[in-house]
Short mmCIF file of C-alpha atoms in Angstrom, two decimals:
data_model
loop_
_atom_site.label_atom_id
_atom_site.label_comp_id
_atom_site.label_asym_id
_atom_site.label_seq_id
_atom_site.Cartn_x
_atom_site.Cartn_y
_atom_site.Cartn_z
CA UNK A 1 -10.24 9.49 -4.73
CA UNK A 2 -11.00 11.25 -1.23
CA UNK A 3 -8.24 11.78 1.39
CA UNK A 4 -8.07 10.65 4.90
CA UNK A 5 -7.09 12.01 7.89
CA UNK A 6 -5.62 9.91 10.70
CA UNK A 7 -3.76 10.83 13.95
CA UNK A 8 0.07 10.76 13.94
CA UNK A 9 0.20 8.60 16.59
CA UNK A 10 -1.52 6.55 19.12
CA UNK A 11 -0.30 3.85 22.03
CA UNK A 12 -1.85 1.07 23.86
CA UNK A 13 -1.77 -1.34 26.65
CA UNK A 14 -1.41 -4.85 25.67
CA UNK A 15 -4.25 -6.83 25.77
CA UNK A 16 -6.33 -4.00 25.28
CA UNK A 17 -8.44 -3.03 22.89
CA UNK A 18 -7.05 -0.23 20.39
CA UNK A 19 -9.44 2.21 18.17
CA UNK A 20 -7.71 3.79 15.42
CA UNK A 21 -10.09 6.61 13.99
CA UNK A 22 -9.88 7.63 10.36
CA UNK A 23 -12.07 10.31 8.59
CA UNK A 24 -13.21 10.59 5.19
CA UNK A 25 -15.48 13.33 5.13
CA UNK A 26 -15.45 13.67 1.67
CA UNK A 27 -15.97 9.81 0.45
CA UNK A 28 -18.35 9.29 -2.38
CA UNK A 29 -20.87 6.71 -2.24
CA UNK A 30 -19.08 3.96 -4.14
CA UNK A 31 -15.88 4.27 -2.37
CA UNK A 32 -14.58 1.72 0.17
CA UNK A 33 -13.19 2.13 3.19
CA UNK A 34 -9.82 -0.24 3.50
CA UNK A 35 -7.46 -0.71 5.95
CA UNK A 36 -3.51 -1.87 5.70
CA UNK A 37 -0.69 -2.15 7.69
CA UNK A 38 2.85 -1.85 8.32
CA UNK A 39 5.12 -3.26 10.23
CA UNK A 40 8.69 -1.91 10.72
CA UNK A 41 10.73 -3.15 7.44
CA UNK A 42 7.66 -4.76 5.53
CA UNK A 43 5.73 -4.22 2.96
CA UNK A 44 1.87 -3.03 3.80
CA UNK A 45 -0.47 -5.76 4.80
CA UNK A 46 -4.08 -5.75 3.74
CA UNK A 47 -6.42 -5.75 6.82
CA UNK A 48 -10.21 -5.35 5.99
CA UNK A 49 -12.52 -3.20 4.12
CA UNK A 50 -15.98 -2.34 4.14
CA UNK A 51 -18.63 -0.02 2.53
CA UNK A 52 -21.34 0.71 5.03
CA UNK A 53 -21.80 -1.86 6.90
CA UNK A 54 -19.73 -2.86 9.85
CA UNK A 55 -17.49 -5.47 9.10
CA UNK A 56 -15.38 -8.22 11.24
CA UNK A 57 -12.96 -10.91 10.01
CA UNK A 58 -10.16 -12.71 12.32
CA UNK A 59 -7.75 -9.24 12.65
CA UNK A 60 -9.76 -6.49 13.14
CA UNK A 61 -13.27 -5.15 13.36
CA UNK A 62 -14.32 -1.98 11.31
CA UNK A 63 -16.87 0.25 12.19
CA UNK A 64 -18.57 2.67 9.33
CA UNK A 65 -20.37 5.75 10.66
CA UNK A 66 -23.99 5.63 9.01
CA UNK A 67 -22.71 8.78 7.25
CA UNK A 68 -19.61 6.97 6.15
CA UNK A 69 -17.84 10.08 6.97
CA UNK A 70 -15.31 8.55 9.49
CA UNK A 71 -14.49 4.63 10.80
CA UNK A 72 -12.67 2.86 13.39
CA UNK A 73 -10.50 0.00 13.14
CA UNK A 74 -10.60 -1.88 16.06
CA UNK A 75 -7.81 -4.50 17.36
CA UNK A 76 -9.61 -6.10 20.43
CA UNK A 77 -6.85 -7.62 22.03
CA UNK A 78 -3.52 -5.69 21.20
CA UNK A 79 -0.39 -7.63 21.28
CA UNK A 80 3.44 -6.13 21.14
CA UNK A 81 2.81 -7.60 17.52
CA UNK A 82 0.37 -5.42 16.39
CA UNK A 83 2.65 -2.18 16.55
CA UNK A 84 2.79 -1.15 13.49
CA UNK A 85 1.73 1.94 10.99
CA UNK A 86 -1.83 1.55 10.42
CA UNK A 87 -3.10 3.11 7.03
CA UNK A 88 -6.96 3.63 6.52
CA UNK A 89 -7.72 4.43 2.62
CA UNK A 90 -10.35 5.12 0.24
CA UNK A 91 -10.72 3.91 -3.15
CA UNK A 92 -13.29 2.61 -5.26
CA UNK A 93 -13.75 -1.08 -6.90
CA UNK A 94 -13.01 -0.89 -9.90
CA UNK A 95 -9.88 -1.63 -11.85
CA UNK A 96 -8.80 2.13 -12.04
CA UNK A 97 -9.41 2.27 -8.17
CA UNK A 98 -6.51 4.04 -6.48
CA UNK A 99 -4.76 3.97 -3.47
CA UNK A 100 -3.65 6.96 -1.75
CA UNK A 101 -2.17 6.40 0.96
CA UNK A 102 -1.46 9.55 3.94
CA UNK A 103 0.93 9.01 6.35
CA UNK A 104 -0.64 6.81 9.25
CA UNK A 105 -0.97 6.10 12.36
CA UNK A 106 1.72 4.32 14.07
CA UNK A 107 0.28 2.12 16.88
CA UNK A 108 2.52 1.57 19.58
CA UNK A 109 1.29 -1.08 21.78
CA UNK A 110 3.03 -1.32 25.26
CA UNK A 111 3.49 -3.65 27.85
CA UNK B 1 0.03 -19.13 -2.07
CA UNK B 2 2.78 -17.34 -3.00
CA UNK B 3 2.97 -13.77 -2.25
CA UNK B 4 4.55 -11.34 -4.51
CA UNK B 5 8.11 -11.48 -5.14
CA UNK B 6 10.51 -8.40 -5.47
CA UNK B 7 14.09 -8.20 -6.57
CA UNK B 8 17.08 -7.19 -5.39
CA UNK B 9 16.10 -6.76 -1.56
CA UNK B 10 18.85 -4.15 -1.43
CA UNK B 11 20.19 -2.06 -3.88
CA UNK B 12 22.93 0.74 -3.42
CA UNK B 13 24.29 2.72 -6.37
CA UNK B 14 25.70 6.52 -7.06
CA UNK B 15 24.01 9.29 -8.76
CA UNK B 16 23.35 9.43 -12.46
CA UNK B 17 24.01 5.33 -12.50
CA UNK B 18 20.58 3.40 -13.53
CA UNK B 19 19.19 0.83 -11.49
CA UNK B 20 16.35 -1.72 -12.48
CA UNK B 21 14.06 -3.39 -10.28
CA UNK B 22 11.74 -6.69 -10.47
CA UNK B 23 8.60 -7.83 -9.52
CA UNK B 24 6.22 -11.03 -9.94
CA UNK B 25 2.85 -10.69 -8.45
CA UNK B 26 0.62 -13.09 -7.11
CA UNK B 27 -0.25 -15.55 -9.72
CA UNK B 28 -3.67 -14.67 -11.73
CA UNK B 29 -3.57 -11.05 -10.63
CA UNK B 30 -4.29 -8.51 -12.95
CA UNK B 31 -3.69 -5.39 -11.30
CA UNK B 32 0.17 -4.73 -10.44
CA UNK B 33 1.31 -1.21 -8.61
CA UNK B 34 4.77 0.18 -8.33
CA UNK B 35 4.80 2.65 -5.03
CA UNK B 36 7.78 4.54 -4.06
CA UNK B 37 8.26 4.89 0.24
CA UNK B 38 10.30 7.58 1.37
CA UNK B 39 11.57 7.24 4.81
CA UNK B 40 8.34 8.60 7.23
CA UNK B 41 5.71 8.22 4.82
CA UNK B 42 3.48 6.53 3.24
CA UNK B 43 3.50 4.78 0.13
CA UNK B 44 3.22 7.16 -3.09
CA UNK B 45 1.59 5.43 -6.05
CA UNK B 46 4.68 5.67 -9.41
CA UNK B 47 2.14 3.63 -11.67
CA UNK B 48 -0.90 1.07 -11.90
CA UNK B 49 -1.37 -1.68 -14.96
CA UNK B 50 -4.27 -3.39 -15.42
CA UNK B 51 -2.24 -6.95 -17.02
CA UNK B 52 -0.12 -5.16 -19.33
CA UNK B 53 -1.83 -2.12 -20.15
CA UNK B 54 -1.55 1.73 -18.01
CA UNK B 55 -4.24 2.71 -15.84
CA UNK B 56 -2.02 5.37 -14.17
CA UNK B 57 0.92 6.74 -14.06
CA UNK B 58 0.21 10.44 -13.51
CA UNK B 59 3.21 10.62 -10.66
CA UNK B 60 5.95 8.83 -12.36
CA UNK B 61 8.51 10.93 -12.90
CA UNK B 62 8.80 10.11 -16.38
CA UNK B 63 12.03 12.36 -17.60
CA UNK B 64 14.08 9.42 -15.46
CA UNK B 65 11.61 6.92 -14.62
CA UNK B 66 10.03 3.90 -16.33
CA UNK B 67 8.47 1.10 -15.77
CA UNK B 68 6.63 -2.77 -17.99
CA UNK B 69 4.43 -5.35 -17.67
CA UNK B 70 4.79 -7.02 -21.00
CA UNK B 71 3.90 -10.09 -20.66
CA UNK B 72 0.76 -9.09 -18.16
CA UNK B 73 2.56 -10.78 -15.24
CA UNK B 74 5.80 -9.44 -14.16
CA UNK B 75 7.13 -6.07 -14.33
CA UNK B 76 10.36 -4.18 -14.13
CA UNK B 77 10.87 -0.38 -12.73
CA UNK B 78 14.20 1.44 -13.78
CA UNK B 79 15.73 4.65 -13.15
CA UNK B 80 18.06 6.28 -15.51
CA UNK B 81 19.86 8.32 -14.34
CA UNK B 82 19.15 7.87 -10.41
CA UNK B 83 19.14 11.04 -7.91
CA UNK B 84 19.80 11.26 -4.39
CA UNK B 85 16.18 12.27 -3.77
CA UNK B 86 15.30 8.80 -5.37
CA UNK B 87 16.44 6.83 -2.04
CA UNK B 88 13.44 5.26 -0.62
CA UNK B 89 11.81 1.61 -0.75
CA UNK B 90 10.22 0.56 -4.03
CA UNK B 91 7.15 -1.09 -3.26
CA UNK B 92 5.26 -4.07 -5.55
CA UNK B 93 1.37 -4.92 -5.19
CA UNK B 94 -0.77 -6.55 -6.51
CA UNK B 95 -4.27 -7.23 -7.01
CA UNK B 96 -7.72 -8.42 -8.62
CA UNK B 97 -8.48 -11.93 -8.08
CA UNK B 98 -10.36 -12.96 -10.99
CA UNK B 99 -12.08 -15.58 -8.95
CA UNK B 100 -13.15 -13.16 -5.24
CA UNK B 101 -13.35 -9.98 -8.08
CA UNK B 102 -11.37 -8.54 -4.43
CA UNK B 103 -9.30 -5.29 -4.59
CA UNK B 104 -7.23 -5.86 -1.60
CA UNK B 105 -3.34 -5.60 -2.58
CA UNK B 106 -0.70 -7.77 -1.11
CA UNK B 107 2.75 -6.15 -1.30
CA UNK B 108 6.11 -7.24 -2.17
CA UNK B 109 8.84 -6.63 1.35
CA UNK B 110 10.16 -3.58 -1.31
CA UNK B 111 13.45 -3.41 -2.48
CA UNK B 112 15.49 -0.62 -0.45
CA UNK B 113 17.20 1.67 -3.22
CA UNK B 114 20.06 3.88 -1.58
CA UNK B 115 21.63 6.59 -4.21
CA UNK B 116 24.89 8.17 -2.65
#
């Protein structure tokens, strides 16, 4: 499965929208993009995914470069909730998929 | 529904004792993961079974390290003997919906394994 590269960290206003990049230069064609989540003392929580096209559901937005070489996760309306380690991943469907997760970016949203 | 369940929350023990840990995973998924988290990372895959079969276990340090899902639902991880360098959170997912055919995981809140 491809690696990811992510920056260490990032911060952002409340209420504000915050972009977490992610690139996967080296994804293969049937690999998915997916994005999870930690918050402090939790276990990961699933986010969304996507393959090319851009995707929305009621957390986040993701946007897929038409290369599929990098995406953005997009919170539109940070709250002091959303700070967190924020883990973008490739893998492909199948049941041997795997999952490796890097180290994140921890999101620090601020008042 | 039910997330997945994990067992002990906490666990504390010295080196060269053995420890086990639990998990049940969401009902009707057949995919179940065992991650170790060391303090500052990210989660490190140990092993992957598909019901109650191996799909991967290529990091599991198996000289001290094992892990079943005999049954195809829950699973057990144990170490034997444990190390210092084994003090982390043990992290349970799970996934395949038979229903969605989705590969999202939902994880377990980890059991937090502390080797002094």
């Amino acid at each position: 499965d491809a690696k990811t590269t992510q920056p260490p960290s990032m911060d952002c206003a409340e209420g504000r929208a915050a972009n977490l990049p992610c690139n996967h230069s080296t994804i293969s064609g049937n690999e998915y993009v997916y994005w999870y989540r930690q918050i402090h003392s939790q276990g990961p929580q699933y986010i969304i995914h996507g393959l090319k096209n851009n995707e929305t559901n009621e957390m986040a937005s993701l946007i897929i470069t038409e290369d599929r070489k990098s995406s953005t996760l997009i919170l539109p309306h940070a709250t002091l909730r959303d700070t967190a380690v924020y883990y973008c991943i490739v893998r492909v469907n199948t049941n041997a998929g795997k999952s490796t997760f890097g180290d994140g970016t921890t999101l620090t949203v601020k008042p | 529904e039910a997330g997945v369940a994990q067992s002990p929350r906490y666990k504390i023990i010295e080196k060269r004792q053995s420890v086990a840990f639990w998990c049940n995973p969401i009902s009707g998924h057949a995919t179940l993961y065992w991650y170790q988290q060391i303090l500052g990372q990210g989660p490190k895959l140990l092993i992957q079974f598909q019901n109650n079969g191996v799909v991967d276990d290529s990091q599991l340090p198996k000289d001290r390290f094992s892990a079943e899902r005999l049954k195809g639902v829950d699973s057990t991880l144990k170490i034997q003997p444990a190390k210092l360098e084994d003090s982390a959170v043990y992290l349970c997912a799970s996934s395949l919906d038979p229903w969605t055919a989705s590969y999202e995981q939902y994880f377990g809140p980890g059991t937090r394994l502390t080797v002094t």
